[in-house]
Each structure stands twice: as C-alpha cells, then as structure tokens.
Short mmCIF file of C-alpha atoms in Angstrom, two decimals:
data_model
loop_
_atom_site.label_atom_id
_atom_site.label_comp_id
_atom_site.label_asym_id
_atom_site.label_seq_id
_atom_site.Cartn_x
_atom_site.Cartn_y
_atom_site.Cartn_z
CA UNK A 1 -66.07 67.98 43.32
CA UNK A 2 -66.34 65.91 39.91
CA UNK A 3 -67.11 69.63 38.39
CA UNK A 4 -64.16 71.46 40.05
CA UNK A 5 -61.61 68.66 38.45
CA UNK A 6 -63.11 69.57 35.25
CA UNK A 7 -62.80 73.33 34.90
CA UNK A 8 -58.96 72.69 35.78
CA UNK A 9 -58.30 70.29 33.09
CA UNK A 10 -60.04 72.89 30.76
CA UNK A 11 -58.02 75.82 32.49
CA UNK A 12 -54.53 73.48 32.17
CA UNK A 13 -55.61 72.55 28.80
CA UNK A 14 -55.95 76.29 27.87
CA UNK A 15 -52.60 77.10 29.19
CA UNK A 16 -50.82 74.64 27.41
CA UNK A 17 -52.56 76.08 24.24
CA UNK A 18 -51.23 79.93 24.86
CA UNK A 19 -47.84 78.62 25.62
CA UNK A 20 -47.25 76.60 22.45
CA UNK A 21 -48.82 79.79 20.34
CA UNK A 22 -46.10 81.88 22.31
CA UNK A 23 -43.04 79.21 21.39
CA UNK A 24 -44.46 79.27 17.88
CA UNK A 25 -44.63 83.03 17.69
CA UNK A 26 -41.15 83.46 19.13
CA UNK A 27 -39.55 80.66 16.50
CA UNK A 28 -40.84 82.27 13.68
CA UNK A 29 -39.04 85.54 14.49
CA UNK A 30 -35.58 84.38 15.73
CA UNK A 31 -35.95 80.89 13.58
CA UNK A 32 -38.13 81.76 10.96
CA UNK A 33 -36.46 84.85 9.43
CA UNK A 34 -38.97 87.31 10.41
CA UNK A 35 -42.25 85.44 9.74
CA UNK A 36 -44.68 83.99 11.61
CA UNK A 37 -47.22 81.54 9.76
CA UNK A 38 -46.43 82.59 6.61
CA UNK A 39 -46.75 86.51 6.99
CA UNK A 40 -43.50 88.79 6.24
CA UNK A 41 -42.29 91.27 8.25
CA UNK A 42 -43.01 94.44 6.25
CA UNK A 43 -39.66 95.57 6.33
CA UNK A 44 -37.97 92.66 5.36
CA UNK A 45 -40.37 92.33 2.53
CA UNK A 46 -39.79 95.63 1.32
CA UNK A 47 -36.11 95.52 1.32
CA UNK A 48 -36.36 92.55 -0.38
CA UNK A 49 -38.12 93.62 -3.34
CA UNK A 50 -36.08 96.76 -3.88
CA UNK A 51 -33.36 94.81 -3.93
CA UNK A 52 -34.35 92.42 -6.85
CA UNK A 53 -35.46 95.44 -8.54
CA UNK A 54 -32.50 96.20 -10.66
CA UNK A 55 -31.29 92.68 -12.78
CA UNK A 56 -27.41 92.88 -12.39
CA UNK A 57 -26.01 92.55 -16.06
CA UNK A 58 -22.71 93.48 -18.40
CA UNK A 59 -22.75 96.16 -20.89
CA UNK A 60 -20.40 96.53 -23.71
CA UNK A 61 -20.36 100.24 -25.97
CA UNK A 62 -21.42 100.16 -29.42
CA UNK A 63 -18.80 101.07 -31.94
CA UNK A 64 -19.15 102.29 -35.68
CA UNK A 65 -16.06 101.53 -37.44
CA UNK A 66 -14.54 99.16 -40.31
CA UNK A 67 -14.07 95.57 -39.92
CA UNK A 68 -11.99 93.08 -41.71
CA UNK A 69 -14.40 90.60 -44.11
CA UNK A 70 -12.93 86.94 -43.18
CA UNK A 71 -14.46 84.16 -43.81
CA UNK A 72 -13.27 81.12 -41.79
CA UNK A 73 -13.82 77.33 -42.83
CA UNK A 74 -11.99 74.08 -42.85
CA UNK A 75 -10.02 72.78 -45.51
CA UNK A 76 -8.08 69.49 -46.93
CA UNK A 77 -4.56 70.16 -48.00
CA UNK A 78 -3.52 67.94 -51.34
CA UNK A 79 -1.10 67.64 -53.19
CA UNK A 80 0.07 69.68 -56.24
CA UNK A 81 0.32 66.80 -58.38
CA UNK A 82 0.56 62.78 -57.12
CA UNK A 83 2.29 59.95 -59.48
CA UNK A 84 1.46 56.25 -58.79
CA UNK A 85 4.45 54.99 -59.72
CA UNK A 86 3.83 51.15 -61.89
CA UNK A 87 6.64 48.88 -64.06
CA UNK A 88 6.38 49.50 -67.66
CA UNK A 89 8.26 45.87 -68.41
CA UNK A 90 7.61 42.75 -66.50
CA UNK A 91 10.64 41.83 -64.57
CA UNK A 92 12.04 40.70 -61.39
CA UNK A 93 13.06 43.30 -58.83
CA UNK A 94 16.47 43.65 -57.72
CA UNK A 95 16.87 47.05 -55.96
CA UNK A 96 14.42 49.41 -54.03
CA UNK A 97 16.62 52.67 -53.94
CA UNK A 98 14.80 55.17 -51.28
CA UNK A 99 13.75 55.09 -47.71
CA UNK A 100 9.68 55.27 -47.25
CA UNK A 101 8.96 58.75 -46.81
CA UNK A 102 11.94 60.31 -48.81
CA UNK A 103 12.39 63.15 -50.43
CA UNK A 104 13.50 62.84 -54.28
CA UNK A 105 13.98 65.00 -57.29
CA UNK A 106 12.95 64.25 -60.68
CA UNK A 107 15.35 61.80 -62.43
CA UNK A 108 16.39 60.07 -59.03
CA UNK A 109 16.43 56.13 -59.70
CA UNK A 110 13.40 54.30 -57.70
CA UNK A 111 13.47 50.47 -58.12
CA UNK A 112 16.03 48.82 -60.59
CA UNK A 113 14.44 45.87 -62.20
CA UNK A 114 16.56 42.37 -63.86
CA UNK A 115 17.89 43.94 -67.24
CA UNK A 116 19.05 40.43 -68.38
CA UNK A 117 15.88 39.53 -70.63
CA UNK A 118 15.61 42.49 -71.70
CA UNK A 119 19.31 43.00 -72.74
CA UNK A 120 19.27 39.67 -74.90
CA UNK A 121 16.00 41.00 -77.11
CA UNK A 122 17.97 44.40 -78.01
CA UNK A 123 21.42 42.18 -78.78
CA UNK A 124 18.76 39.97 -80.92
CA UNK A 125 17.66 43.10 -82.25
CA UNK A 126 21.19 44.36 -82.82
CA UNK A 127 21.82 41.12 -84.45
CA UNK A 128 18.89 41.06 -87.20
CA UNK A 129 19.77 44.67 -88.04
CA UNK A 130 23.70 43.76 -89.10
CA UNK A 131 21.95 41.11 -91.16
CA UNK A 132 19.49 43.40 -93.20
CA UNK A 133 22.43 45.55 -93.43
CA UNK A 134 24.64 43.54 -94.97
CA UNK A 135 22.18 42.05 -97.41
CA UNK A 136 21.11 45.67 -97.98
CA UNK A 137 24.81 46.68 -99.21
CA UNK A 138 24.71 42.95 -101.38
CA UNK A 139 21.19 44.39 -103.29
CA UNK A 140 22.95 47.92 -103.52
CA UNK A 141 26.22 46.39 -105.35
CA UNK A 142 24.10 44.43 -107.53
CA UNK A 143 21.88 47.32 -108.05
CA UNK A 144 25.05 49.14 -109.05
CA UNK A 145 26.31 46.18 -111.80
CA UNK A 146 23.13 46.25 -113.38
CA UNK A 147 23.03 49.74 -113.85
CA UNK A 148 26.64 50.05 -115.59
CA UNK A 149 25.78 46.34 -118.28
CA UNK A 150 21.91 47.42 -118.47
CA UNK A 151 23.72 50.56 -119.95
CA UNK A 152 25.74 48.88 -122.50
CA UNK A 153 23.46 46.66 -123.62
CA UNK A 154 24.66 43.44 -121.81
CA UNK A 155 21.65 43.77 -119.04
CA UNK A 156 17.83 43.78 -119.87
CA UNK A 157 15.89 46.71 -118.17
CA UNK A 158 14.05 44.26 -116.39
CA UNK A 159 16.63 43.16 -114.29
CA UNK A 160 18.05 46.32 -113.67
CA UNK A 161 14.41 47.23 -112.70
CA UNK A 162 14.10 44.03 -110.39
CA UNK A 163 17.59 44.94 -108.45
CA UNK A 164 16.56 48.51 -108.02
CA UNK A 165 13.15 46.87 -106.26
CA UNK A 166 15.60 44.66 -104.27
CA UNK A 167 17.91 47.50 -102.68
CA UNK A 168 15.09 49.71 -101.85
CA UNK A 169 12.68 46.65 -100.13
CA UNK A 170 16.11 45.70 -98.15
CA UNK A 171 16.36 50.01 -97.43
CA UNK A 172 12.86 49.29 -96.12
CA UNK A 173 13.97 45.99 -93.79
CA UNK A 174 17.12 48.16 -92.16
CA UNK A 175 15.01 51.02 -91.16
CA UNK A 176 12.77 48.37 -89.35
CA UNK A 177 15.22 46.48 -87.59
CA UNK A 178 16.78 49.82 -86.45
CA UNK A 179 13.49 50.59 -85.05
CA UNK A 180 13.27 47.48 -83.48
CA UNK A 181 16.79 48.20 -82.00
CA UNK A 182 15.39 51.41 -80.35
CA UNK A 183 12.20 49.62 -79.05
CA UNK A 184 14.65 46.81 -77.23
CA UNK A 185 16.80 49.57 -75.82
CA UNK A 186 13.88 52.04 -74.97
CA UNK A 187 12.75 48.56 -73.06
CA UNK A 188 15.95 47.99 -71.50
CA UNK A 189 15.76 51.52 -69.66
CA UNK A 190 12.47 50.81 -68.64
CA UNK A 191 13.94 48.36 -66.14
CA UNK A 192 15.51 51.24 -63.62
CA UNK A 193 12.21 53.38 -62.63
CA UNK A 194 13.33 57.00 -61.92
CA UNK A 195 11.22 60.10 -60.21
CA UNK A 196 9.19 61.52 -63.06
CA UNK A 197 9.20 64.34 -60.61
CA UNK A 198 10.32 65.94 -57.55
CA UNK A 199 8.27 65.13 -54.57
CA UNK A 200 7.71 62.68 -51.34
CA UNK A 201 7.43 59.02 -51.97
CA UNK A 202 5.32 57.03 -49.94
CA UNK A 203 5.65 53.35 -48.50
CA UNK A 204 6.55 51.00 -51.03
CA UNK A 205 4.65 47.97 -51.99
CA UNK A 206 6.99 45.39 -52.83
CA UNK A 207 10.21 44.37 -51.70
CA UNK A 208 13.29 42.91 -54.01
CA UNK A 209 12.77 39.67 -55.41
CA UNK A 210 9.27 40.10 -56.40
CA UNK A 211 7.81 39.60 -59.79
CA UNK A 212 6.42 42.79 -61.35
CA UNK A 213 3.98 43.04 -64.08
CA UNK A 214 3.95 45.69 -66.80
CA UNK A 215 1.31 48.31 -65.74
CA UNK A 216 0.01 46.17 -63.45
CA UNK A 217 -2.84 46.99 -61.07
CA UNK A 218 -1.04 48.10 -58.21
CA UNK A 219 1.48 50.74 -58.10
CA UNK A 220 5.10 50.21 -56.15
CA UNK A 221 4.92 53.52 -54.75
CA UNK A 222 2.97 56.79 -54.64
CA UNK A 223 4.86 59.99 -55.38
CA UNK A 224 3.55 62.99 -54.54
CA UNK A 225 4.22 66.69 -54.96
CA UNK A 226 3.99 68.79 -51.89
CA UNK A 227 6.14 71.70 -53.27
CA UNK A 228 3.63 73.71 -53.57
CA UNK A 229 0.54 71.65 -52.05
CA UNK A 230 -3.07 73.23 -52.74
CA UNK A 231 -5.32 73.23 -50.20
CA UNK A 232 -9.11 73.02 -51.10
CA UNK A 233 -12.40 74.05 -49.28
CA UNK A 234 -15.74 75.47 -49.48
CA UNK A 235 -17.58 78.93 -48.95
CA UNK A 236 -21.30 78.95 -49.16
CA UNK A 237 -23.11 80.14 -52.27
CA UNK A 238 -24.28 83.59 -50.19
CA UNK A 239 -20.51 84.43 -50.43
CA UNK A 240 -19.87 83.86 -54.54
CA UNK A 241 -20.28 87.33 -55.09
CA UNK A 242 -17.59 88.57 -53.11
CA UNK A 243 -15.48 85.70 -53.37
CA UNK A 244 -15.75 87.06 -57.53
CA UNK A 245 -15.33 90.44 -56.64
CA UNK A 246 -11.88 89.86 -54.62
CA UNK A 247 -10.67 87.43 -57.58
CA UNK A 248 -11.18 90.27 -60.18
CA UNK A 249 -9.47 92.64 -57.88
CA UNK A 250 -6.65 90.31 -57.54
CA UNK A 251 -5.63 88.34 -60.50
CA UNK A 252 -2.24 86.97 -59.15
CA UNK A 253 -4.69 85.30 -56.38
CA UNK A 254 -6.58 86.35 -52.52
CA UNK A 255 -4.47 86.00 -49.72
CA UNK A 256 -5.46 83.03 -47.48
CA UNK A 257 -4.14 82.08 -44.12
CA UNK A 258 -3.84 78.41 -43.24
CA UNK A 259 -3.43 77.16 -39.83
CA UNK A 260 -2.05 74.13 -38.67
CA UNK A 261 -3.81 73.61 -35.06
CA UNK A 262 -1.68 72.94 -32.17
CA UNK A 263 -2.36 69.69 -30.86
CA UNK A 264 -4.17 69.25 -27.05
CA UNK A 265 -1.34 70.84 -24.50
CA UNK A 266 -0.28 73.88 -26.89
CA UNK A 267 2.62 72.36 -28.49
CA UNK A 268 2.96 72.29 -32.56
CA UNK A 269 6.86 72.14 -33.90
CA UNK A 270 8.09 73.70 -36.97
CA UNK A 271 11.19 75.11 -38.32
CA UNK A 272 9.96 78.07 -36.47
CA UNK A 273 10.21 75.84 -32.68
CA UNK A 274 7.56 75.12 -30.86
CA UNK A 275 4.11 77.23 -31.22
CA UNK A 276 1.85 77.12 -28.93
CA UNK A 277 -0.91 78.57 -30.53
CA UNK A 278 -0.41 76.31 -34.10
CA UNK A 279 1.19 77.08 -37.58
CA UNK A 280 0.65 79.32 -40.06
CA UNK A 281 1.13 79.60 -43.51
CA UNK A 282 0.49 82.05 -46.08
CA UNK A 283 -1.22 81.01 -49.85
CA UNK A 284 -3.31 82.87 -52.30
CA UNK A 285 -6.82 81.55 -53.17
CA UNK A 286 -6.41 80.64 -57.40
CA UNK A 287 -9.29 78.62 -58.47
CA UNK A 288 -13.07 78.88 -57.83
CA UNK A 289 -14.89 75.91 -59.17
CA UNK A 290 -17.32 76.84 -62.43
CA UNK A 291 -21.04 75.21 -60.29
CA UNK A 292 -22.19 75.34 -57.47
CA UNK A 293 -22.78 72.00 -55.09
CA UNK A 294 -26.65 71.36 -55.36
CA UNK A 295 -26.60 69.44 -52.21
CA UNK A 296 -24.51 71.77 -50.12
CA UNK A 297 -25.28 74.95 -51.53
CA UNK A 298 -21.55 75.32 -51.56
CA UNK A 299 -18.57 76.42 -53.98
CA UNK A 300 -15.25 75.18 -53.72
CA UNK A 301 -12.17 77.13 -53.85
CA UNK A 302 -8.72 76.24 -53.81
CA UNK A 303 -5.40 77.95 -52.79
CA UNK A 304 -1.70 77.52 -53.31
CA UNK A 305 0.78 77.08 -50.65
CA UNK A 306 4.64 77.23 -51.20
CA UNK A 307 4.69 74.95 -48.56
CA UNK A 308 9.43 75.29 -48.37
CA UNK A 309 9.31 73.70 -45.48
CA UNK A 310 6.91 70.75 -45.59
CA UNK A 311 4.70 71.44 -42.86
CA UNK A 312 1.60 70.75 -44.72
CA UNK A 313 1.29 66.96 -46.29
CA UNK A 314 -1.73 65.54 -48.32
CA UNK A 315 -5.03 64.32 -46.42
CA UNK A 316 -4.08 67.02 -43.32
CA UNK A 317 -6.97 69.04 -42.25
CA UNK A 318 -6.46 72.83 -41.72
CA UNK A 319 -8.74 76.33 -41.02
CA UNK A 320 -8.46 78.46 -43.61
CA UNK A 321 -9.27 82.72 -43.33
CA UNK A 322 -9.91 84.28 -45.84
CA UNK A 323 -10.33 88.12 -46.12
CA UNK A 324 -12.91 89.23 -48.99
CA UNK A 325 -12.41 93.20 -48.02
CA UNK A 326 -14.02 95.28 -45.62
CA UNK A 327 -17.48 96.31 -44.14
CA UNK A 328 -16.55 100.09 -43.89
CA UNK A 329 -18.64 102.79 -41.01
CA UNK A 330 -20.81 99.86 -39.82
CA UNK A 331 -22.24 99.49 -36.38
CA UNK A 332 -20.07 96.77 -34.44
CA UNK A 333 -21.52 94.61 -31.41
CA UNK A 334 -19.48 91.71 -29.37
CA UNK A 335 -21.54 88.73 -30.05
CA UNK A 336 -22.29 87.95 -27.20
CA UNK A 337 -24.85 90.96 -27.06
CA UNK A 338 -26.39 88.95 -29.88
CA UNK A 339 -29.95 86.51 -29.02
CA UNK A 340 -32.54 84.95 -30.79
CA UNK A 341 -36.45 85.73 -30.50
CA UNK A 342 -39.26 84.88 -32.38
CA UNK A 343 -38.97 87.38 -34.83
CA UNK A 344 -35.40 86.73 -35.51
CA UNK A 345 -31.66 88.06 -33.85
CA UNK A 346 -32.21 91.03 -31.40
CA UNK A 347 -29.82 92.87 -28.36
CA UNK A 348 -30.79 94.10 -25.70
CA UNK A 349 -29.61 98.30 -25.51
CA UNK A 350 -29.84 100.23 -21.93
CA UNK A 351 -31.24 103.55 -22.43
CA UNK A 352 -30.94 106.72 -20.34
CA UNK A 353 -33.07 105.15 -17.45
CA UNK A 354 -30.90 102.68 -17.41
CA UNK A 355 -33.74 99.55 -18.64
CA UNK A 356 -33.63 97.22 -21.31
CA UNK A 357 -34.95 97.95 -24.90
CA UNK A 358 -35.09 95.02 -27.21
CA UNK A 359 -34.05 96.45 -30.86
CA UNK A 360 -34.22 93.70 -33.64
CA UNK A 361 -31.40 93.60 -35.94
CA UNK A 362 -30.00 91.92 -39.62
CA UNK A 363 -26.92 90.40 -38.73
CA UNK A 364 -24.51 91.58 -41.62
CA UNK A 365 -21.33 89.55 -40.51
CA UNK A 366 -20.29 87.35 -36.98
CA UNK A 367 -17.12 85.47 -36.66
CA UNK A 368 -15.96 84.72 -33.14
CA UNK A 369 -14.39 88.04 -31.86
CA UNK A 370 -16.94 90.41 -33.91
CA UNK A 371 -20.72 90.93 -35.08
CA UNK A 372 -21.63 93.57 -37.59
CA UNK A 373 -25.43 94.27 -37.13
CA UNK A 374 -28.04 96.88 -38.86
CA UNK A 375 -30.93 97.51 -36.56
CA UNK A 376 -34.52 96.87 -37.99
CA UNK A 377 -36.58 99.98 -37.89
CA UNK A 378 -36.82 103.76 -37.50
CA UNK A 379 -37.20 103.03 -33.76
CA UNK A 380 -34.29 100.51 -33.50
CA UNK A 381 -32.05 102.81 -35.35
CA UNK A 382 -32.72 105.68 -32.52
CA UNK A 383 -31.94 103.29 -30.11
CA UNK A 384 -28.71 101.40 -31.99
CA UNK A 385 -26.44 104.23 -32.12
CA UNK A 386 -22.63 104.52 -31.36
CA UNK A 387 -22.36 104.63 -27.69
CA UNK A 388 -24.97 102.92 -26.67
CA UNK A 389 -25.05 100.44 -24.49
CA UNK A 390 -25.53 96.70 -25.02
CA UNK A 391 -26.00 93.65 -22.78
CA UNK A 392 -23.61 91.14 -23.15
CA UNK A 393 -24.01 88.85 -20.15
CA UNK A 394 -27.29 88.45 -17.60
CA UNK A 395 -29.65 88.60 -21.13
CA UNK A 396 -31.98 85.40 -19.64
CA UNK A 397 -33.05 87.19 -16.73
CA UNK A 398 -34.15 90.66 -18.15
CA UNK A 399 -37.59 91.29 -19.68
CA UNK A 400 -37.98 94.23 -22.04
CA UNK A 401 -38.15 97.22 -19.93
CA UNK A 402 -36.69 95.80 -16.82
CA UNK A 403 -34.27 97.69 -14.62
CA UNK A 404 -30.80 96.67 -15.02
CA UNK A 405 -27.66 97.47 -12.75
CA UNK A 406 -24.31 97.26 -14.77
CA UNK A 407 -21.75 95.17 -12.82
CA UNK A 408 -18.82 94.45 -15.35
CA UNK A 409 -17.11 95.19 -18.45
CA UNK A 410 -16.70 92.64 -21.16
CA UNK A 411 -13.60 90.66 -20.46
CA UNK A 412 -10.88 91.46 -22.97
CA UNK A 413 -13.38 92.81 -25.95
CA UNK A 414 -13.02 91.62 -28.65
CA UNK A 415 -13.53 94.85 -30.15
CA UNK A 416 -10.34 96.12 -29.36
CA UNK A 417 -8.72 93.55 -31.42
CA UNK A 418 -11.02 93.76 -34.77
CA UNK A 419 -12.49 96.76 -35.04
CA UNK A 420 -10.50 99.73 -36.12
CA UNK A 421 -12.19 103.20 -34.67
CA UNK A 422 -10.08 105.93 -35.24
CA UNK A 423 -7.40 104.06 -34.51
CA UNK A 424 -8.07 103.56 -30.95
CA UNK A 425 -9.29 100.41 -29.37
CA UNK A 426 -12.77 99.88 -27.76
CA UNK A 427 -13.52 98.58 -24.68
CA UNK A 428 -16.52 97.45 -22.51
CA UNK A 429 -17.69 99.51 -19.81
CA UNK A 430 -17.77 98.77 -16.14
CA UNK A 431 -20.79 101.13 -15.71
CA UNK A 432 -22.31 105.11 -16.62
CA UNK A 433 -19.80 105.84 -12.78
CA UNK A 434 -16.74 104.91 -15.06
CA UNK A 435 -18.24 106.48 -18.33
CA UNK A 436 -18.15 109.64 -16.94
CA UNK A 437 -14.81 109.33 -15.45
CA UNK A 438 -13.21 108.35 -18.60
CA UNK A 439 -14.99 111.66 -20.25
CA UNK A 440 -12.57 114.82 -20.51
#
C-alpha cells in the first residue's frame, strides 16, 4: 500500500515536470522571439545577420575643381585716429557744447572755458607794449638829435654812440612785449576747445562749473575718428607667404570682407533695414606687421574700412574673410568626409564593391563649406579620384573593408556653393541607382 502511494507521487511529480518543460518550450517561441533557452531559430538568425551586413551610410562625389583661398578669423575694429581731448589753460568751465555721442567736424567748438583771467594778462600785455613803444620813439628822437649836433661838432661821439645803444635796446624791449602780446592772446583762444578733427566724441567728463587744469591728467572727452576705422587681426605664421604674395599683387590693398553678426533672433539694422543674416562691409587689407608674435605664432594685419555709414565703432568685434587667391584643379571633399586616425586625417572612399577603403590624406585647405585634400600614396591616389565616392555620415560604424549601403545624399553640399567645376554645381549622391540615372 505504503509502496503504491509512492510510485504515484513519483509519476505526479514527473508529470508536473513535462508540463512545465512544454509551457517553457511554447513561451520561448510565441514570447521569446523564436528561442528557446538561449538557442536561435536558424532562420531568424540568418536573416538577421544578412541584414546587418551592409552599414547604412551617406556618400558625397569627389570633385576636382578651383576653390576660393579665404582665410576666416576674428578681428577688433579701431579707430583711424582717437584724440583725448585736455585744457591747455587752467580755467573754470562755462559751456559744454555737444551731446555725448555726437558727431563733429574739425574746428567745431567743444567746451568754452572763463576768458576773464586770461583777457586781463593780454590787456596787461597790450599795456607794457604801448609803454616800450613810446619810450622806443623817445630813444629814436634823441637818437636822431644827436646825430644832426654830433655832426656839427656840438655832440661828442660818445653820446651819439650811447643814444644809438638806447634806441636799438628799446627796438629789442618792443619786439618782446609784442611777443608777449601774442602769447596772452594765443592763451586767450585756448579757453574755447574746438575738434582738432572730425570724428565721434565720447561721454564727457566734467560738467560746467568745474575747475580744469592745464594738461591735466584726465581728458574731458575722447574724440575719435571712425571715418575710415581700421580693423585689425591675426593670420597664423603658416599663411605669411601668401598673405606677401597677395600684397605684392595688390599694392592699393587685398580685399577683406567684414561682418557684423546678427544678434540671437536674426535681426541686425543698418541703413540697408534689417538683415537677418548680419552686415557686411567691404575694406582692403593695408598693413602687415614687420615680426611675427613669438607667443602666438601669429602676424597681424590690418585693413581699412570707409565705414560712410557708421556701422562699425571702436572696441566692436567682427569676422573678417579674406581671399589670398585660389587652389586651382585640386581634389575637393565636404568636410564632413574628413576623420582623424592614428596616422593622421583620412576618408573613407566606396569602391566598385561598394566597401570602405580608408585612403590617408594632407589636408591642403578646410573652412566650413569646403576641404581641399591630396591623398597620401600611389595607392590612395588610385583610390581618390574625381568621382569617387566618399562617406560623409555613418563613418563610426564602418571598419575598413566593411560593406556599406548608401542611404542619402549630403544635405545641401556645400560643394555646390564653393567649388567651381565647369561651371556646374556638385551635388551628393543618393546612391550608384541614381548615378546611373543621372548618366546620359
């Protein structure tokens, strides 16, 4: 009996076992995704693999053609020539005749300092002079007397000798006080303070009523030139030679474009209205400095900019473009096919199998729309050719040699808007499918 009860607890115990397997087995086809314990189902695995086979990536075409040399850097803007404007005779202020900020021409009266002082010194000085005068034309008619009696005999030459010493010493004292006359009214001018130039005054620094000092340490107001302004900035050292080259080729100055940025939400205003995408302005590169920055490893350069209608003002930061020349029949890349190994820059070109061949190349020249590259070797050069196909997005997830499957062209290349190839622009391609299409 006892041994009966047994073998069915085994025989339940048993069952219980085979139908748990059988829920498990059934879960991991329906829940599981076609395995069970860890096993694949072999055609899920192999559909699987062929589809990760091919990395899914963007290709742009290489292009030989001629692209602009611009350099692109930030600049100061300063002004053409600056003034601090300081008394040149103590005295009380009694007029302050601009606005902060105005705009004056040269001769235009500034501040207007208390002339009374000064106007009692040059009728002090007018006063000693009508004194030395008139004793001057005394020694002169004495002078004269001695002459005529020292002639007949009724005057010793000693006295006509000490008369003619009189007249001329008193000649002597008239040109003085003159001079002093001029020095009293030179001073008296001194006390209204005009524009030695045109230009844009600043905020002044004292208000009527104050006490001025002659050249005293602090100026009333800065004047500044900003018709033209020069702005200044700096290239590095790599680019003296063709910074010399374009100077020799244009005496008269290189062109230089200055933009003003537009400020966050697209708006800049100008006589022009409102530009969204900022300012420019138009000046010609005229100075290169005569060293080089040690520190930097930088030159600094300077241009000229008309400036007529005052958009640029001292201190105001700017980018500045500069064209050197061209790079003429030069292979031309988007930069983002550009990446970084090891060994230095390299892109990534599909071949005829349509897998990725790394080919290092010298980067000649990148700005943001444009790279200008040279591949490294006789292999690379095979490879790098016009035509060929580059990789411009989907770079971290190929290996060399991997299988790639174009999916998209390069938004809006960039090489249509630099590079000029026969006059036509160059796009990316959307595929070998659409490469042929396009093909007559």
């Amino acid at each position: 009996m006892v041994a009966e009860q047994g073998k069915g607890r085994r025989l339940r115990w048993v069952g219980g076992l085979v139908a748990a397997l059988a829920a498990l087995g059934a879960w991991g086809v329906w829940g599981g995704g076609g395995e069970v314990l860890g096993l694949s189902s072999p055609t899920a695995t192999s559909g699987s693999s062929k589809a990760s086979a091919a990395v899914p990536v963007s290709v742009a075409t290489v292009v030989r053609g001629t692209v602009p040399l611009v350099l692109h850097t930030l600049g100061t803007v300063e002004a053409s020539a600056s003034v601090a404007i300081k008394a040149r005779v103590e005295g009380q202020v009694l007029e302050v005749a601009f606005r902060d900020g105005q705009t004056v021409e040269a001769g235009d009266l500034l501040f207007r300092l208390d002339p009374a002082p000064l106007t009692i010194a040059l009728q002090e000085a007018e006063a000693a002079l009508a004194r030395d005068k008139a004793q001057l034309a005394s020694a002169q008619a004495d002078l004269s007397r001695y002459g005529s009696l020292s002639k007949k005999g009724y005057a010793s030459t000693q006295q006509y000798e000490q008369a003619t010493a009189a007249a001329r010493a008193l000649t002597a004292t008239v040109a003085a006080s003159q001079a002093q006359v001029e020095q009293a009214r030179l001073m008296l001018g001194y006390t209204q303070i005009r524009a030695p130039m045109a230009g844009m005054v600043g905020a002044v620094q004292v208000d009527p009523g104050n006490l001025v000092k002659a050249n005293g340490d602090d100026a009333l107001v800065t004047l500044a030139a900003i018709q033209p302004v020069r702005v200044s900035f700096t290239l590095s050292q790599q680019y003296l030679p063709a910074v010399q080259k374009a100077l020799e080729d244009a005496p008269q100055g290189i062109p230089a474009d200055i933009l003003i940025a537009a400020p966050p939400g697209g708006f800049a205003q100008s006589g022009d209205g409102a530009l969204a995408e900022g300012i420019h302005r138009t000046g010609q590169v005229d100075f290169l400095a005569p060293e080089v920055d040690r520190t930097t490893g930088t030159v600094q350069l300077r241009a000229t900019v008309a400036n007529q209608r005052r958009s640029l003002l001292p201190g105001q930061y700017v980018d500045v473009s500069v064209q050197l020349g061209t790079l003429d029949d030069r292979l031309i890349v988007p930069p983002e096919a550009l990446a970084n190994g090891q060994q230095g820059p390299y892109v990534l070109v599909v071949d005829g199998q349509s897998r990725a061949q790394v080919v290092g190349v010298r980067v000649v020249y990148q700005d943001g729309k444009t790279a200008v590259v040279e591949p490294i070797g006789a292999s690379a050069e095979a490879l790098l050719q016009p035509e060929a196909r580059v990789v411009v997005d989907g770079q971290v997830r190929v290996t060399p040699g991997a299988l790639v499957a174009v999916k998209a062209p390069l938004p809006a290349s960039a090489l249509a808007e630099r590079a000029q190839v026969n006059g036509e622009p160059v796009n990316g391609e959307q595929g070998s499918s659409q490469k042929a299409e396009q093909k007559p």
